[in-house]
Amino acid sequence: MSGRRIVITSGKGGVGKTTTTVNVGAALAKRGKRVVLVDADIGLRNLDLVLGVEKRIVFDIVEVIEGRCQLRQALIRDKRFESLHMLPAAQTREKESISEEQMKAVIVELAESADFVLIDCPAGIEHGFRSAVAGATEAIVVTTPEVSAIRDADRVVGKLNAERIPLRVIVNRVRPEMVKSGEMMSVEDVCEILSAELLGIVPDDEEVIDTTNRGEPIVLDESKRLATIYDKIARRLGGDVVAFTNLEAPGLIGRLKTLWKAG
Amino acid sequence: MMEAFEEASQASVPVRPLGRAIVVTSGKGGVGKTTTTANVGTALAARGARVVLVDADVGLRNLDIVLGLESRVKFHLLDVLEEKATLDEALVRDKRSETLFLLAAAQTREKEDVDTAAMVALVETLRARFDYVLIDCPAGIEMGFKNAVAGAQHAIVVCTPEVSSVRDADRVVGLLPTDWRPELIVNRLRPQLVKKGKMLSVDDVNAILRLPLLGVIADEPNVIVATNRGEPLALDATSVTGAAYRTIAAKIAGEKLPAPDVRPPSTGIIGKLGSLFGKRG
Ligand SMILES: Nc1ncnc2c1ncn2[C@@H]1O[C@H](COP(=O)(O)OP(=O)(O)O)[C@@H](O)[C@H]1O
Ligand SMILES: Nc1ncnc2c1ncn2[C@@H]1O[C@H](COP(=O)(O)OP(=O)(O)O)[C@@H](O)[C@H]1O
Ligand SMILES: [Mg+2]
Ligand SMILES: [Mg+2]
């Protein structure tokens, strides 16, 4: 049976797509799943940095598509997680160098020998977004609890709905103390606005910055709070029912609702 | 609502030189382009300059939210480019400033709908009427980026002290016209983390990018609060970050000021970065 093909997307940049792709992928691999991470951000690749494999890149996805190497030659195996691989994006090429069909063909081929193919989508909703989505049959929409990010996520949810791609939401960089004081939207508010099912809640945690700079997925260190959280997300993705931590509070929903009516 | 603007533009017709069109760009998304555009624009207008902020993030507009103007937007950039509305109909005057205007992006259209030549002509028209045209660039380096850059003469590159952001900024600098000298704003710096060696310092970032430093903005939860409220911090007289934006505006306006003093020494994380930047472009 062929593996699941999931795109990690957001509309807005910098909300944590790459961080999520790497950590959810690593958490799945830790649970013994065969995982391939695909960097679809052609021209602005980052996944290699966050995973810490940037020095080992030999070929990239564009070279695979142009037939200049075999798919398996371009795959990089992670040294820490046996069953984790990644396919790098090209850095000096344009997003237009890959068509939607070509991207889909690569993703489908990868899924033949993986349990999960996670596709790290570029920011925006241009060509790069469309090709990243083309190969996927499911989506994870990452957003932060901020008005701009949610508005952009809403736009992406609309596009995914139109393509009939089922999706769930990860709310990233939540600061419970700000939610309590009414300065940040609650996770409930976010899900209500997006009318989408919740997959995970990830707190804002400065450890992410440090581990990213060092190229070490945070799930490597089980003592880290976020390691547990990404593991829960991995289990939910696999179909387990795992309870959520409760971070609710009344929020800024009033302003948002009028925003949505205004279109 | 447009009175102040019309007065200003009429008075200006005969002698005034064209304003400066500055694109605020980064490559990576979410590093603070829109926040920077809103705050620097607000601070420039507070100095009396006539400023228009152009949201070039067609399909994913945000600038209206950050300025708290979302309910006043009736027409947008594409309406003007496609001559469905006049410029005066589409320009939204800021709530707080007489000389600050927003040209919003379309929310339900695509970046590919923008005609580059028409965009260049529009920026030219705006330069005749305003001292500063600040263009809020979308993330990425696709069509939206190209259109945002097309009409500008100058760029501000926003970068956070993170490896991915630096790499993307470096890529973007390589794509800008070679005769530009883009200026750098390092955003979301946390001096505490830099001291602990857990975050790149401004020097680390600029050892790679090598751009004139326009300013450094700290990471501050108040920025998020201000964004959610639609009130730029640049107007907050008590805020350190607000003051930093006002300093940036003063520099853009040509005042000679010393470089900001938030620059702890290099952290050593840069070793990792160094090997990444063999080639540019
Ligand atoms: N939960 C978190 N807590 C703190 N910082 C985070 C968190 N998630 C992401 N970040 C930071 O935000 C930045 C952007 O994340 P990234 O995954 O690169 O976003 P994207 O891929 O959506 O552009 C990263 O450099 C990372 O340091
Ligand atoms: N100096 C800062 N301190 C804290 N948060 C910031 C700062 N600058 C920006 N942010 C937050 O980061 C998010 C992304 O900023 P934004 O200006 O929308 O980025 P971009 O336009 O580059 O996508 C915003 O929601 C904002 O609240
Ligand atoms: Mg990314
Ligand atoms: Mg923006």
PDB file of C-alpha atoms in Angstrom, chain A residues 30 39 45 52 61 67 70 78 86 90 101 104 128 167 172 176 186 194 205 217 243 245:
ATOM      1  CA  LYS A  30      10.890   7.899  15.855  1.00  0.00           C
ATOM      2  CA  ASP A  39      11.317  20.702   0.370  1.00  0.00           C
ATOM      3  CA  ARG A  45      15.163  26.195   0.562  1.00  0.00           C
ATOM      4  CA  GLY A  52      20.917  20.040   9.756  1.00  0.00           C
ATOM      5  CA  ILE A  61      14.428  17.827  -6.797  1.00  0.00           C
ATOM      6  CA  GLY A  67      16.508  13.421 -15.332  1.00  0.00           C
ATOM      7  CA  GLN A  70      17.955   9.090  -9.927  1.00  0.00           C
ATOM      8  CA  ASP A  78      19.036  11.319   8.299  1.00  0.00           C
ATOM      9  CA  MET A  86      14.633  14.227   2.789  1.00  0.00           C
ATOM     10  CA  ALA A  90      17.059  23.575  -5.634  1.00  0.00           C
ATOM     11  CA  GLU A 101       2.383  17.245 -12.887  1.00  0.00           C
ATOM     12  CA  LYS A 104       2.984  15.049  -8.356  1.00  0.00           C
ATOM     13  CA  GLY A 128       5.047  27.158  -5.814  1.00  0.00           C
ATOM     14  CA  LEU A 167      -7.086  19.348   6.164  1.00  0.00           C
ATOM     15  CA  ASN A 172       1.795  27.400  16.384  1.00  0.00           C
ATOM     16  CA  PRO A 176      -0.928  30.974  26.997  1.00  0.00           C
ATOM     17  CA  SER A 186      -7.351  31.344  21.689  1.00  0.00           C
ATOM     18  CA  LEU A 194     -11.169  28.545   9.911  1.00  0.00           C
ATOM     19  CA  ASP A 205       9.198  28.271  22.816  1.00  0.00           C
ATOM     20  CA  PRO A 217      15.008  18.698  15.454  1.00  0.00           C
ATOM     21  CA  ALA A 243      -6.245  14.681  24.361  1.00  0.00           C
ATOM     22  CA  THR A 245      -3.816  20.586  26.478  1.00  0.00           C
TER      23      THR A 245
END
